[in-house]
């Protein structure tokens, strides 16, 4: 595709509900990343997928957060039993892979999650 | 450890040059990036520099890297109102597989007429 797309663009949910956020990376990009941007803060790394390798989950804040990447393309970030502190903009990025290179990450427009 | 710092705000007059600064702590950083975020939008990659370079110029943008002091700067020449945005620097380091980025907190640039 032309760029990274994310859906929904906005999501309002009640505390305690589960939510799923979707990311479609740039076609051909084998690496996919999820970040979280909270109000007034920088970007916080959540999880990284590279090809068929085990994902780097080191940034997930709790076991309520999980992510999948099916067929090496589309990814879904799931937040179970949402809490108000989960309210943030969730950004997805993708990059081409290789042994060398700048690994520029291209970002989607984000999903703004509001937990009431 | 990984820590990237930026000043929070910068205000300049249209037509002047803007200089946005960033410091980082990981000396093993391989690439450093500058991203721009306009209100309600995702991050747009502006430019990047490899750690063995000390300068990179791309049209109105000049990136300076002082690896000894772990200091990165972005200079925007002839700043325009359309440059008003939040600017993030980010570093990529070999740790953890070498692909995740650590971002600064962002500098909000305001361009006044």
PDB file of C-alpha atoms in Angstrom:
ATOM      1  CA  UNK A   1       0.000   0.000   0.000  1.00  0.00           C
ATOM      2  CA  UNK A   2       0.961   3.646  -0.148  1.00  0.00           C
ATOM      3  CA  UNK A   3       1.564   3.951   3.564  1.00  0.00           C
ATOM      4  CA  UNK A   4       0.894   2.443   6.962  1.00  0.00           C
ATOM      5  CA  UNK A   5      -2.799   2.424   7.790  1.00  0.00           C
ATOM      6  CA  UNK A   6      -4.448   1.985  11.156  1.00  0.00           C
ATOM      7  CA  UNK A   7      -8.007   1.421  12.261  1.00  0.00           C
ATOM      8  CA  UNK A   8     -10.040   2.657  13.908  1.00  0.00           C
ATOM      9  CA  UNK A   9      -8.782   6.235  13.962  1.00  0.00           C
ATOM     10  CA  UNK A  10     -10.629   6.859  17.214  1.00  0.00           C
ATOM     11  CA  UNK A  11     -11.946   4.449  19.806  1.00  0.00           C
ATOM     12  CA  UNK A  12     -13.897   5.262  22.954  1.00  0.00           C
ATOM     13  CA  UNK A  13     -14.458   2.375  25.314  1.00  0.00           C
ATOM     14  CA  UNK A  14     -15.635   1.794  28.834  1.00  0.00           C
ATOM     15  CA  UNK A  15     -13.239   0.766  31.530  1.00  0.00           C
ATOM     16  CA  UNK A  16     -13.002  -3.012  31.720  1.00  0.00           C
ATOM     17  CA  UNK A  17     -13.818  -3.676  28.069  1.00  0.00           C
ATOM     18  CA  UNK A  18     -11.395  -5.267  25.609  1.00  0.00           C
ATOM     19  CA  UNK A  19     -10.258  -3.396  22.486  1.00  0.00           C
ATOM     20  CA  UNK A  20      -8.502  -4.413  19.288  1.00  0.00           C
ATOM     21  CA  UNK A  21      -6.431  -2.020  17.221  1.00  0.00           C
ATOM     22  CA  UNK A  22      -5.380  -2.881  13.694  1.00  0.00           C
ATOM     23  CA  UNK A  23      -2.316  -1.988  11.657  1.00  0.00           C
ATOM     24  CA  UNK A  24      -1.652  -2.583   7.948  1.00  0.00           C
ATOM     25  CA  UNK A  25       2.044  -2.047   7.215  1.00  0.00           C
ATOM     26  CA  UNK A  26       3.590  -0.897   3.964  1.00  0.00           C
ATOM     27  CA  UNK A  27       3.583  -3.738   1.476  1.00  0.00           C
ATOM     28  CA  UNK A  28       6.876  -5.602   1.544  1.00  0.00           C
ATOM     29  CA  UNK A  29       7.965  -4.314   4.942  1.00  0.00           C
ATOM     30  CA  UNK A  30       8.886  -7.222   7.168  1.00  0.00           C
ATOM     31  CA  UNK A  31       9.319  -5.295  10.414  1.00  0.00           C
ATOM     32  CA  UNK A  32       6.362  -3.892  12.342  1.00  0.00           C
ATOM     33  CA  UNK A  33       6.347  -1.870  15.547  1.00  0.00           C
ATOM     34  CA  UNK A  34       3.758  -0.644  18.022  1.00  0.00           C
ATOM     35  CA  UNK A  35       4.299   2.490  20.111  1.00  0.00           C
ATOM     36  CA  UNK A  36       2.147   4.381  22.570  1.00  0.00           C
ATOM     37  CA  UNK A  37       2.038   8.146  22.875  1.00  0.00           C
ATOM     38  CA  UNK A  38       0.444   9.465  26.015  1.00  0.00           C
ATOM     39  CA  UNK A  39      -0.557  13.091  26.479  1.00  0.00           C
ATOM     40  CA  UNK A  40       2.493  15.258  27.032  1.00  0.00           C
ATOM     41  CA  UNK A  41       4.886  12.354  26.743  1.00  0.00           C
ATOM     42  CA  UNK A  42       7.110  10.947  24.079  1.00  0.00           C
ATOM     43  CA  UNK A  43       6.696   7.674  22.311  1.00  0.00           C
ATOM     44  CA  UNK A  44       6.895   4.499  24.324  1.00  0.00           C
ATOM     45  CA  UNK A  45       7.949   1.319  22.526  1.00  0.00           C
ATOM     46  CA  UNK A  46       5.538  -1.577  23.028  1.00  0.00           C
ATOM     47  CA  UNK A  47       6.354  -4.487  20.723  1.00  0.00           C
ATOM     48  CA  UNK A  48       8.318  -5.306  17.576  1.00  0.00           C
ATOM     49  CA  UNK A  49       7.812  -8.037  14.958  1.00  0.00           C
ATOM     50  CA  UNK A  50      10.520  -9.048  12.490  1.00  0.00           C
ATOM     51  CA  UNK A  51       9.591 -11.634   9.894  1.00  0.00           C
ATOM     52  CA  UNK A  52       9.001 -15.042  11.447  1.00  0.00           C
ATOM     53  CA  UNK A  53      11.151 -14.370  14.508  1.00  0.00           C
ATOM     54  CA  UNK A  54       9.706 -14.293  17.996  1.00  0.00           C
ATOM     55  CA  UNK A  55       8.455 -10.761  18.697  1.00  0.00           C
ATOM     56  CA  UNK A  56      10.265  -8.411  21.057  1.00  0.00           C
ATOM     57  CA  UNK A  57       7.605  -7.828  23.718  1.00  0.00           C
ATOM     58  CA  UNK A  58       9.882  -5.999  26.125  1.00  0.00           C
ATOM     59  CA  UNK A  59       7.854  -2.794  26.032  1.00  0.00           C
ATOM     60  CA  UNK A  60       4.418  -4.186  26.828  1.00  0.00           C
ATOM     61  CA  UNK A  61       3.334  -2.532  30.106  1.00  0.00           C
ATOM     62  CA  UNK A  62       1.297  -5.437  31.470  1.00  0.00           C
ATOM     63  CA  UNK A  63      -0.089  -8.846  30.572  1.00  0.00           C
ATOM     64  CA  UNK A  64      -3.330  -7.134  29.562  1.00  0.00           C
ATOM     65  CA  UNK A  65      -1.528  -6.120  26.366  1.00  0.00           C
ATOM     66  CA  UNK A  66      -0.859  -8.560  23.549  1.00  0.00           C
ATOM     67  CA  UNK A  67      -0.239  -8.370  19.823  1.00  0.00           C
ATOM     68  CA  UNK A  68      -0.337 -10.688  16.870  1.00  0.00           C
ATOM     69  CA  UNK A  69       0.915 -10.444  13.343  1.00  0.00           C
ATOM     70  CA  UNK A  70      -0.792 -12.797  10.925  1.00  0.00           C
ATOM     71  CA  UNK A  71       0.825 -13.898   7.697  1.00  0.00           C
ATOM     72  CA  UNK A  72       3.701 -11.525   8.215  1.00  0.00           C
ATOM     73  CA  UNK A  73       1.532  -8.541   7.363  1.00  0.00           C
ATOM     74  CA  UNK A  74      -1.446  -7.193   9.331  1.00  0.00           C
ATOM     75  CA  UNK A  75      -1.050  -6.788  13.079  1.00  0.00           C
ATOM     76  CA  UNK A  76      -3.601  -6.513  15.864  1.00  0.00           C
ATOM     77  CA  UNK A  77      -2.856  -4.998  19.260  1.00  0.00           C
ATOM     78  CA  UNK A  78      -5.298  -6.199  21.919  1.00  0.00           C
ATOM     79  CA  UNK A  79      -5.824  -4.549  25.281  1.00  0.00           C
ATOM     80  CA  UNK A  80      -7.899  -6.554  27.720  1.00  0.00           C
ATOM     81  CA  UNK A  81      -9.830  -5.103  30.631  1.00  0.00           C
ATOM     82  CA  UNK A  82      -8.929  -1.554  29.650  1.00  0.00           C
ATOM     83  CA  UNK A  83      -8.018   0.973  32.319  1.00  0.00           C
ATOM     84  CA  UNK A  84      -8.143   4.752  32.163  1.00  0.00           C
ATOM     85  CA  UNK A  85      -4.352   4.919  32.092  1.00  0.00           C
ATOM     86  CA  UNK A  86      -4.462   3.035  28.775  1.00  0.00           C
ATOM     87  CA  UNK A  87      -5.883   6.177  27.132  1.00  0.00           C
ATOM     88  CA  UNK A  88      -3.304   7.259  24.562  1.00  0.00           C
ATOM     89  CA  UNK A  89      -2.565   7.364  20.863  1.00  0.00           C
ATOM     90  CA  UNK A  90      -1.331   3.993  19.657  1.00  0.00           C
ATOM     91  CA  UNK A  91       1.034   4.282  16.713  1.00  0.00           C
ATOM     92  CA  UNK A  92       2.119   1.558  14.361  1.00  0.00           C
ATOM     93  CA  UNK A  93       5.217   1.715  12.162  1.00  0.00           C
ATOM     94  CA  UNK A  94       6.842  -0.543   9.618  1.00  0.00           C
ATOM     95  CA  UNK A  95      10.272  -0.766   8.057  1.00  0.00           C
ATOM     96  CA  UNK A  96      12.143  -2.788   5.503  1.00  0.00           C
ATOM     97  CA  UNK A  97      14.636  -5.241   6.929  1.00  0.00           C
ATOM     98  CA  UNK A  98      18.111  -6.304   6.040  1.00  0.00           C
ATOM     99  CA  UNK A  99      21.511  -6.784   7.567  1.00  0.00           C
ATOM    100  CA  UNK A 100      22.470  -3.215   6.968  1.00  0.00           C
ATOM    101  CA  UNK A 101      20.579  -0.047   6.370  1.00  0.00           C
ATOM    102  CA  UNK A 102      18.993   2.806   8.157  1.00  0.00           C
ATOM    103  CA  UNK A 103      15.773   0.909   8.973  1.00  0.00           C
ATOM    104  CA  UNK A 104      13.681   4.006   8.540  1.00  0.00           C
ATOM    105  CA  UNK A 105      10.385   3.478  10.301  1.00  0.00           C
ATOM    106  CA  UNK A 106       7.278   4.819   8.607  1.00  0.00           C
ATOM    107  CA  UNK A 107       4.384   5.583  10.882  1.00  0.00           C
ATOM    108  CA  UNK A 108       0.647   5.287  10.509  1.00  0.00           C
ATOM    109  CA  UNK A 109      -1.742   8.040  11.634  1.00  0.00           C
ATOM    110  CA  UNK A 110      -2.438   6.321  14.936  1.00  0.00           C
ATOM    111  CA  UNK A 111      -5.506   5.192  16.863  1.00  0.00           C
ATOM    112  CA  UNK A 112      -6.650   7.526  19.621  1.00  0.00           C
ATOM    113  CA  UNK A 113      -7.978   5.366  22.457  1.00  0.00           C
ATOM    114  CA  UNK A 114     -10.084   6.925  25.186  1.00  0.00           C
ATOM    115  CA  UNK A 115     -11.111   4.811  28.151  1.00  0.00           C
ATOM    116  CA  UNK A 116     -14.013   6.298  30.122  1.00  0.00           C
TER     117      UNK A 116
ATOM    118  CA  UNK B   1      20.994   3.201  29.497  1.00  0.00           C
ATOM    119  CA  UNK B   2      18.657   4.637  26.916  1.00  0.00           C
ATOM    120  CA  UNK B   3      17.615   8.208  27.534  1.00  0.00           C
ATOM    121  CA  UNK B   4      16.939  10.838  24.918  1.00  0.00           C
ATOM    122  CA  UNK B   5      16.261  14.394  26.009  1.00  0.00           C
ATOM    123  CA  UNK B   6      14.923  17.457  24.239  1.00  0.00           C
ATOM    124  CA  UNK B   7      13.784  20.872  25.306  1.00  0.00           C
ATOM    125  CA  UNK B   8      10.000  21.117  25.305  1.00  0.00           C
ATOM    126  CA  UNK B   9       9.385  24.362  23.441  1.00  0.00           C
ATOM    127  CA  UNK B  10      10.953  26.594  20.834  1.00  0.00           C
ATOM    128  CA  UNK B  11       9.485  29.762  19.389  1.00  0.00           C
ATOM    129  CA  UNK B  12      10.928  31.496  16.323  1.00  0.00           C
ATOM    130  CA  UNK B  13       9.874  34.179  13.887  1.00  0.00           C
ATOM    131  CA  UNK B  14       9.008  33.303  10.319  1.00  0.00           C
ATOM    132  CA  UNK B  15      12.075  33.487   8.115  1.00  0.00           C
ATOM    133  CA  UNK B  16      14.529  32.898  10.948  1.00  0.00           C
ATOM    134  CA  UNK B  17      16.449  29.673  11.452  1.00  0.00           C
ATOM    135  CA  UNK B  18      15.297  27.160  14.053  1.00  0.00           C
ATOM    136  CA  UNK B  19      17.675  24.904  15.919  1.00  0.00           C
ATOM    137  CA  UNK B  20      16.230  21.972  17.815  1.00  0.00           C
ATOM    138  CA  UNK B  21      18.600  20.134  20.118  1.00  0.00           C
ATOM    139  CA  UNK B  22      18.705  16.582  21.404  1.00  0.00           C
ATOM    140  CA  UNK B  23      21.014  14.696  23.720  1.00  0.00           C
ATOM    141  CA  UNK B  24      21.272  10.960  24.078  1.00  0.00           C
ATOM    142  CA  UNK B  25      23.188   8.670  26.380  1.00  0.00           C
ATOM    143  CA  UNK B  26      23.826   5.458  24.439  1.00  0.00           C
ATOM    144  CA  UNK B  27      27.200   5.755  22.720  1.00  0.00           C
ATOM    145  CA  UNK B  28      26.471   2.640  20.660  1.00  0.00           C
ATOM    146  CA  UNK B  29      23.695   4.390  18.730  1.00  0.00           C
ATOM    147  CA  UNK B  30      24.017   3.562  15.055  1.00  0.00           C
ATOM    148  CA  UNK B  31      21.442   5.836  13.456  1.00  0.00           C
ATOM    149  CA  UNK B  32      19.733   8.963  14.726  1.00  0.00           C
ATOM    150  CA  UNK B  33      16.496  10.264  13.300  1.00  0.00           C
ATOM    151  CA  UNK B  34      14.339  13.345  13.241  1.00  0.00           C
ATOM    152  CA  UNK B  35      10.575  12.995  12.979  1.00  0.00           C
ATOM    153  CA  UNK B  36       7.904  15.682  12.643  1.00  0.00           C
ATOM    154  CA  UNK B  37       4.406  15.376  14.073  1.00  0.00           C
ATOM    155  CA  UNK B  38       1.700  17.812  13.073  1.00  0.00           C
ATOM    156  CA  UNK B  39      -1.456  18.104  15.198  1.00  0.00           C
ATOM    157  CA  UNK B  40      -3.621  14.998  14.988  1.00  0.00           C
ATOM    158  CA  UNK B  41      -1.227  13.250  12.620  1.00  0.00           C
ATOM    159  CA  UNK B  42       1.288  10.440  12.804  1.00  0.00           C
ATOM    160  CA  UNK B  43       5.023  10.870  12.693  1.00  0.00           C
ATOM    161  CA  UNK B  44       6.705  11.882   9.475  1.00  0.00           C
ATOM    162  CA  UNK B  45      10.337  10.913   8.978  1.00  0.00           C
ATOM    163  CA  UNK B  46      12.289  14.052   8.102  1.00  0.00           C
ATOM    164  CA  UNK B  47      15.856  12.869   7.953  1.00  0.00           C
ATOM    165  CA  UNK B  48      18.394  10.614   9.615  1.00  0.00           C
ATOM    166  CA  UNK B  49      22.125  10.462  10.098  1.00  0.00           C
ATOM    167  CA  UNK B  50      24.479   7.551  10.455  1.00  0.00           C
ATOM    168  CA  UNK B  51      26.663   7.675  13.519  1.00  0.00           C
ATOM    169  CA  UNK B  52      29.923   7.925  11.570  1.00  0.00           C
ATOM    170  CA  UNK B  53      28.803  11.189   9.999  1.00  0.00           C
ATOM    171  CA  UNK B  54      28.907  14.589  11.630  1.00  0.00           C
ATOM    172  CA  UNK B  55      26.685  16.519   9.256  1.00  0.00           C
ATOM    173  CA  UNK B  56      23.930  15.908   6.771  1.00  0.00           C
ATOM    174  CA  UNK B  57      22.115  18.527   4.718  1.00  0.00           C
ATOM    175  CA  UNK B  58      18.813  18.068   2.953  1.00  0.00           C
ATOM    176  CA  UNK B  59      17.328  21.230   1.429  1.00  0.00           C
ATOM    177  CA  UNK B  60      16.334  23.474   4.370  1.00  0.00           C
ATOM    178  CA  UNK B  61      17.320  20.861   6.938  1.00  0.00           C
ATOM    179  CA  UNK B  62      20.796  20.449   8.416  1.00  0.00           C
ATOM    180  CA  UNK B  63      21.565  17.729  10.938  1.00  0.00           C
ATOM    181  CA  UNK B  64      24.661  18.038  13.101  1.00  0.00           C
ATOM    182  CA  UNK B  65      25.963  15.163  15.185  1.00  0.00           C
ATOM    183  CA  UNK B  66      28.565  15.517  17.919  1.00  0.00           C
ATOM    184  CA  UNK B  67      29.204  11.947  18.876  1.00  0.00           C
ATOM    185  CA  UNK B  68      31.707  12.837  21.584  1.00  0.00           C
ATOM    186  CA  UNK B  69      29.116  14.929  23.431  1.00  0.00           C
ATOM    187  CA  UNK B  70      26.193  12.713  22.297  1.00  0.00           C
ATOM    188  CA  UNK B  71      24.453  15.782  20.931  1.00  0.00           C
ATOM    189  CA  UNK B  72      22.243  15.955  17.872  1.00  0.00           C
ATOM    190  CA  UNK B  73      20.685  19.046  16.375  1.00  0.00           C
ATOM    191  CA  UNK B  74      18.261  19.867  13.591  1.00  0.00           C
ATOM    192  CA  UNK B  75      18.522  23.247  11.920  1.00  0.00           C
ATOM    193  CA  UNK B  76      15.613  24.455   9.805  1.00  0.00           C
ATOM    194  CA  UNK B  77      16.564  27.351   7.567  1.00  0.00           C
ATOM    195  CA  UNK B  78      14.010  30.034   6.612  1.00  0.00           C
ATOM    196  CA  UNK B  79      11.420  28.639   9.015  1.00  0.00           C
ATOM    197  CA  UNK B  80       7.832  28.833   7.759  1.00  0.00           C
ATOM    198  CA  UNK B  81       4.502  28.664   9.569  1.00  0.00           C
ATOM    199  CA  UNK B  82       4.032  25.193   8.061  1.00  0.00           C
ATOM    200  CA  UNK B  83       7.019  24.059  10.087  1.00  0.00           C
ATOM    201  CA  UNK B  84       5.041  24.489  13.309  1.00  0.00           C
ATOM    202  CA  UNK B  85       4.857  20.984  14.780  1.00  0.00           C
ATOM    203  CA  UNK B  86       6.417  18.725  17.378  1.00  0.00           C
ATOM    204  CA  UNK B  87       9.855  17.422  16.439  1.00  0.00           C
ATOM    205  CA  UNK B  88      11.131  14.156  17.865  1.00  0.00           C
ATOM    206  CA  UNK B  89      14.659  12.869  17.777  1.00  0.00           C
ATOM    207  CA  UNK B  90      15.179   9.128  18.058  1.00  0.00           C
ATOM    208  CA  UNK B  91      18.124   6.805  18.327  1.00  0.00           C
ATOM    209  CA  UNK B  92      18.590   3.260  17.126  1.00  0.00           C
ATOM    210  CA  UNK B  93      20.999   1.119  19.109  1.00  0.00           C
ATOM    211  CA  UNK B  94      22.282  -2.421  18.674  1.00  0.00           C
ATOM    212  CA  UNK B  95      20.716  -3.594  21.914  1.00  0.00           C
ATOM    213  CA  UNK B  96      17.552  -5.647  21.773  1.00  0.00           C
ATOM    214  CA  UNK B  97      17.992  -6.678  18.168  1.00  0.00           C
ATOM    215  CA  UNK B  98      18.943  -3.222  17.045  1.00  0.00           C
ATOM    216  CA  UNK B  99      15.718  -2.138  15.443  1.00  0.00           C
ATOM    217  CA  UNK B 100      13.574  -0.465  18.041  1.00  0.00           C
ATOM    218  CA  UNK B 101      13.868   3.275  18.398  1.00  0.00           C
ATOM    219  CA  UNK B 102      14.091   5.302  21.577  1.00  0.00           C
ATOM    220  CA  UNK B 103      12.402   8.659  21.197  1.00  0.00           C
ATOM    221  CA  UNK B 104      12.880  11.929  22.955  1.00  0.00           C
ATOM    222  CA  UNK B 105       9.906  13.695  24.497  1.00  0.00           C
ATOM    223  CA  UNK B 106       9.586  16.038  21.537  1.00  0.00           C
ATOM    224  CA  UNK B 107      10.144  19.768  21.004  1.00  0.00           C
ATOM    225  CA  UNK B 108       7.135  21.870  20.096  1.00  0.00           C
ATOM    226  CA  UNK B 109       8.155  24.432  17.500  1.00  0.00           C
ATOM    227  CA  UNK B 110       5.984  27.508  17.183  1.00  0.00           C
ATOM    228  CA  UNK B 111       6.568  29.809  14.253  1.00  0.00           C
ATOM    229  CA  UNK B 112       5.295  33.336  14.707  1.00  0.00           C
ATOM    230  CA  UNK B 113       4.617  35.880  12.013  1.00  0.00           C
TER     231      UNK B 113
END
